[in-house]
PDB file of C-alpha atoms in Angstrom:
ATOM      1  CA  UNK A   1     127.004  80.401 101.852  1.00 49.00           C
ATOM      2  CA  UNK A   2     123.464  81.734 102.592  1.00 51.00           C
ATOM      3  CA  UNK A   3     124.768  85.321 102.309  1.00 58.00           C
ATOM      4  CA  UNK A   4     126.134  84.528  98.867  1.00 74.00           C
ATOM      5  CA  UNK A   5     122.752  83.161  97.702  1.00 75.00           C
ATOM      6  CA  UNK A   6     121.038  86.182  99.183  1.00 74.00           C
ATOM      7  CA  UNK A   7     123.324  88.569  97.222  1.00 81.00           C
ATOM      8  CA  UNK A   8     123.025  86.418  94.089  1.00 82.00           C
ATOM      9  CA  UNK A   9     119.240  86.620  94.143  1.00 82.00           C
ATOM     10  CA  UNK A  10     119.369  90.397  94.661  1.00 84.00           C
ATOM     11  CA  UNK A  11     121.901  90.891  91.839  1.00 87.00           C
ATOM     12  CA  UNK A  12     120.050  88.651  89.368  1.00 88.00           C
ATOM     13  CA  UNK A  13     116.676  90.286  90.005  1.00 88.00           C
ATOM     14  CA  UNK A  14     118.004  93.852  90.064  1.00 90.00           C
ATOM     15  CA  UNK A  15     120.006  93.311  86.851  1.00 91.00           C
ATOM     16  CA  UNK A  16     116.963  91.733  85.175  1.00 91.00           C
ATOM     17  CA  UNK A  17     114.802  94.693  86.170  1.00 90.00           C
ATOM     18  CA  UNK A  18     117.328  97.151  84.754  1.00 93.00           C
ATOM     19  CA  UNK A  19     117.675  95.334  81.437  1.00 93.00           C
ATOM     20  CA  UNK A  20     113.906  94.832  81.214  1.00 89.00           C
ATOM     21  CA  UNK A  21     113.288  98.515  81.955  1.00 90.00           C
ATOM     22  CA  UNK A  22     115.766  99.669  79.315  1.00 91.00           C
ATOM     23  CA  UNK A  23     114.233  97.239  76.785  1.00 88.00           C
ATOM     24  CA  UNK A  24     110.759  98.669  77.420  1.00 84.00           C
ATOM     25  CA  UNK A  25     111.989 102.247  77.044  1.00 88.00           C
ATOM     26  CA  UNK A  26     114.041 101.664  73.926  1.00 88.00           C
ATOM     27  CA  UNK A  27     111.846  99.265  72.001  1.00 84.00           C
ATOM     28  CA  UNK A  28     108.296 100.585  71.650  1.00 76.00           C
ATOM     29  CA  UNK A  29     107.074  97.337  70.087  1.00 77.00           C
ATOM     30  CA  UNK A  30     108.074  95.149  73.071  1.00 73.00           C
ATOM     31  CA  UNK A  31     104.938  95.692  75.281  1.00 70.00           C
ATOM     32  CA  UNK A  32     102.603  94.980  72.366  1.00 72.00           C
ATOM     33  CA  UNK A  33     104.695  91.922  71.330  1.00 75.00           C
ATOM     34  CA  UNK A  34     104.758  90.627  74.882  1.00 71.00           C
ATOM     35  CA  UNK A  35     101.016  91.074  75.190  1.00 70.00           C
ATOM     36  CA  UNK A  36     100.440  89.263  71.859  1.00 71.00           C
ATOM     37  CA  UNK A  37     102.743  86.424  73.005  1.00 71.00           C
ATOM     38  CA  UNK A  38     100.928  86.100  76.340  1.00 68.00           C
ATOM     39  CA  UNK A  39      97.620  86.175  74.471  1.00 66.00           C
ATOM     40  CA  UNK A  40      98.836  83.227  72.386  1.00 67.00           C
ATOM     41  CA  UNK A  41      99.926  81.410  75.560  1.00 67.00           C
ATOM     42  CA  UNK A  42      96.535  82.075  77.118  1.00 66.00           C
ATOM     43  CA  UNK A  43      94.815  80.316  74.245  1.00 71.00           C
ATOM     44  CA  UNK A  44      96.584  77.097  75.165  1.00 75.00           C
ATOM     45  CA  UNK A  45      95.850  75.666  78.592  1.00 77.00           C
ATOM     46  CA  UNK A  46      98.958  73.488  78.553  1.00 81.00           C
ATOM     47  CA  UNK A  47     101.201  76.523  78.033  1.00 82.00           C
ATOM     48  CA  UNK A  48      99.405  78.366  80.816  1.00 83.00           C
ATOM     49  CA  UNK A  49     100.030  75.482  83.186  1.00 85.00           C
ATOM     50  CA  UNK A  50     103.717  75.099  82.209  1.00 88.00           C
ATOM     51  CA  UNK A  51     104.411  78.844  82.390  1.00 86.00           C
ATOM     52  CA  UNK A  52     102.605  79.258  85.714  1.00 90.00           C
ATOM     53  CA  UNK A  53     104.425  76.220  87.118  1.00 93.00           C
ATOM     54  CA  UNK A  54     107.783  77.712  86.026  1.00 93.00           C
ATOM     55  CA  UNK A  55     106.995  81.043  87.677  1.00 92.00           C
ATOM     56  CA  UNK A  56     105.762  79.280  90.782  1.00 94.00           C
ATOM     57  CA  UNK A  57     109.108  77.499  91.145  1.00 94.00           C
ATOM     58  CA  UNK A  58     111.033  80.735  90.525  1.00 91.00           C
ATOM     59  CA  UNK A  59     108.883  82.529  93.100  1.00 92.00           C
ATOM     60  CA  UNK A  60     109.406  79.804  95.729  1.00 92.00           C
ATOM     61  CA  UNK A  61     113.184  79.818  95.171  1.00 89.00           C
ATOM     62  CA  UNK A  62     113.199  83.605  95.588  1.00 88.00           C
ATOM     63  CA  UNK A  63     111.055  83.427  98.722  1.00 89.00           C
ATOM     64  CA  UNK A  64     113.033  80.613 100.329  1.00 88.00           C
ATOM     65  CA  UNK A  65     116.428  82.178  99.657  1.00 84.00           C
ATOM     66  CA  UNK A  66     115.380  85.772 100.287  1.00 82.00           C
ATOM     67  CA  UNK A  67     112.524  86.085 102.764  1.00 82.00           C
ATOM     68  CA  UNK A  68     113.558  89.364 104.418  1.00 79.00           C
ATOM     69  CA  UNK A  69     110.756  91.506 105.886  1.00 81.00           C
ATOM     70  CA  UNK A  70     112.950  94.218 107.419  1.00 79.00           C
ATOM     71  CA  UNK A  71     112.179  97.667 106.137  1.00 79.00           C
ATOM     72  CA  UNK A  72     114.707  98.573 103.416  1.00 76.00           C
ATOM     73  CA  UNK A  73     115.589  97.875  99.842  1.00 76.00           C
ATOM     74  CA  UNK A  74     115.703  94.087 100.307  1.00 78.00           C
ATOM     75  CA  UNK A  75     111.966  93.915 100.969  1.00 86.00           C
ATOM     76  CA  UNK A  76     111.489  94.641  97.275  1.00 86.00           C
ATOM     77  CA  UNK A  77     113.069  91.278  96.370  1.00 86.00           C
ATOM     78  CA  UNK A  78     110.931  89.504  98.955  1.00 89.00           C
ATOM     79  CA  UNK A  79     107.801  91.149  97.614  1.00 91.00           C
ATOM     80  CA  UNK A  80     108.822  90.233  94.073  1.00 90.00           C
ATOM     81  CA  UNK A  81     109.103  86.590  95.106  1.00 91.00           C
ATOM     82  CA  UNK A  82     105.773  86.551  96.898  1.00 94.00           C
ATOM     83  CA  UNK A  83     104.065  88.256  93.972  1.00 94.00           C
ATOM     84  CA  UNK A  84     105.402  85.542  91.691  1.00 94.00           C
ATOM     85  CA  UNK A  85     104.141  82.797  94.025  1.00 96.00           C
ATOM     86  CA  UNK A  86     100.673  84.377  94.348  1.00 96.00           C
ATOM     87  CA  UNK A  87     100.271  85.205  90.678  1.00 93.00           C
ATOM     88  CA  UNK A  88     101.469  81.793  89.494  1.00 94.00           C
ATOM     89  CA  UNK A  89      99.195  80.103  92.018  1.00 95.00           C
ATOM     90  CA  UNK A  90      96.229  82.091  90.779  1.00 93.00           C
ATOM     91  CA  UNK A  91      97.020  81.177  87.177  1.00 89.00           C
ATOM     92  CA  UNK A  92      97.181  77.510  88.118  1.00 91.00           C
ATOM     93  CA  UNK A  93      93.949  77.614  90.092  1.00 92.00           C
ATOM     94  CA  UNK A  94      91.815  80.027  88.028  1.00 89.00           C
ATOM     95  CA  UNK A  95      93.163  80.233  84.439  1.00 85.00           C
ATOM     96  CA  UNK A  96      89.882  80.965  82.682  1.00 82.00           C
ATOM     97  CA  UNK A  97      88.944  83.827  85.030  1.00 84.00           C
ATOM     98  CA  UNK A  98      92.404  85.399  84.636  1.00 80.00           C
ATOM     99  CA  UNK A  99      92.266  85.061  80.845  1.00 78.00           C
ATOM    100  CA  UNK A 100      89.000  87.056  80.896  1.00 79.00           C
ATOM    101  CA  UNK A 101      90.509  89.653  83.203  1.00 79.00           C
ATOM    102  CA  UNK A 102      93.651  89.997  81.014  1.00 75.00           C
ATOM    103  CA  UNK A 103      91.511  90.638  77.937  1.00 74.00           C
ATOM    104  CA  UNK A 104      89.673  93.408  79.802  1.00 77.00           C
ATOM    105  CA  UNK A 105      92.980  95.037  80.837  1.00 75.00           C
ATOM    106  CA  UNK A 106      94.588  94.821  77.376  1.00 73.00           C
ATOM    107  CA  UNK A 107      94.059  98.508  76.596  1.00 73.00           C
ATOM    108  CA  UNK A 108      96.326  99.461  79.470  1.00 75.00           C
ATOM    109  CA  UNK A 109      99.210  97.243  78.368  1.00 71.00           C
ATOM    110  CA  UNK A 110      98.954  98.449  74.762  1.00 72.00           C
ATOM    111  CA  UNK A 111      99.156 102.117  75.882  1.00 77.00           C
ATOM    112  CA  UNK A 112     102.201 104.180  75.015  1.00 78.00           C
ATOM    113  CA  UNK A 113     102.277 105.597  78.535  1.00 84.00           C
ATOM    114  CA  UNK A 114     102.284 102.166  80.092  1.00 81.00           C
ATOM    115  CA  UNK A 115     105.532 101.374  78.255  1.00 82.00           C
ATOM    116  CA  UNK A 116     107.232 104.492  79.516  1.00 88.00           C
ATOM    117  CA  UNK A 117     105.991 104.256  83.138  1.00 89.00           C
ATOM    118  CA  UNK A 118     106.617 100.537  83.409  1.00 86.00           C
ATOM    119  CA  UNK A 119     110.065 100.815  81.800  1.00 89.00           C
ATOM    120  CA  UNK A 120     111.114 103.657  84.105  1.00 93.00           C
ATOM    121  CA  UNK A 121     109.796 101.857  87.177  1.00 92.00           C
ATOM    122  CA  UNK A 122     111.732  98.676  86.341  1.00 90.00           C
ATOM    123  CA  UNK A 123     114.878 100.637  85.608  1.00 93.00           C
ATOM    124  CA  UNK A 124     114.702 102.711  88.807  1.00 93.00           C
ATOM    125  CA  UNK A 125     113.829  99.844  91.112  1.00 91.00           C
ATOM    126  CA  UNK A 126     116.601  97.686  89.714  1.00 91.00           C
ATOM    127  CA  UNK A 127     119.160 100.502  89.951  1.00 92.00           C
ATOM    128  CA  UNK A 128     118.043 101.342  93.506  1.00 91.00           C
ATOM    129  CA  UNK A 129     118.487  97.702  94.620  1.00 87.00           C
ATOM    130  CA  UNK A 130     121.974  97.442  93.048  1.00 88.00           C
ATOM    131  CA  UNK A 131     123.168 100.763  94.456  1.00 88.00           C
ATOM    132  CA  UNK A 132     121.864 100.013  97.960  1.00 84.00           C
ATOM    133  CA  UNK A 133     123.352  96.505  97.922  1.00 79.00           C
ATOM    134  CA  UNK A 134     126.771  97.756  96.920  1.00 76.00           C
ATOM    135  CA  UNK A 135     126.780 100.644  99.360  1.00 80.00           C
ATOM    136  CA  UNK A 136     125.812  98.249 102.135  1.00 73.00           C
ATOM    137  CA  UNK A 137     128.731  96.016 101.212  1.00 69.00           C
ATOM    138  CA  UNK A 138     131.127  98.978 101.206  1.00 71.00           C
ATOM    139  CA  UNK A 139     129.950 100.085 104.661  1.00 69.00           C
ATOM    140  CA  UNK A 140     130.700  96.640 106.104  1.00 61.00           C
TER     141      UNK A 140
END
């Protein structure tokens, strides 16, 4: 049963990364629209709290189901879960400071190169995870 949850988490995250990467590469307006949506959320403290709480729960689920620190492709999923937990915790604890930081970093997110690099990174990481997971299953 635990192995099935482990594989499920890997498949869901890898598939989400692939689709997200393709969406960033194909739709040039997505990064700007996402940034504008997050800016709207950041103007409302209740939405910050609810969004951070949701991501904190998602991060904890990922960490508890998939906390694998062995060197290999599966460490990417574990890091993903821990990044969600840490980032959501910071948003819950220090929302005003992070709003200020996000406004300073907005020029990076709105950059054309950010969309291409971020989209390719998501796509390649997701594909790498899926390929490694399926080759590991075949070798068993």
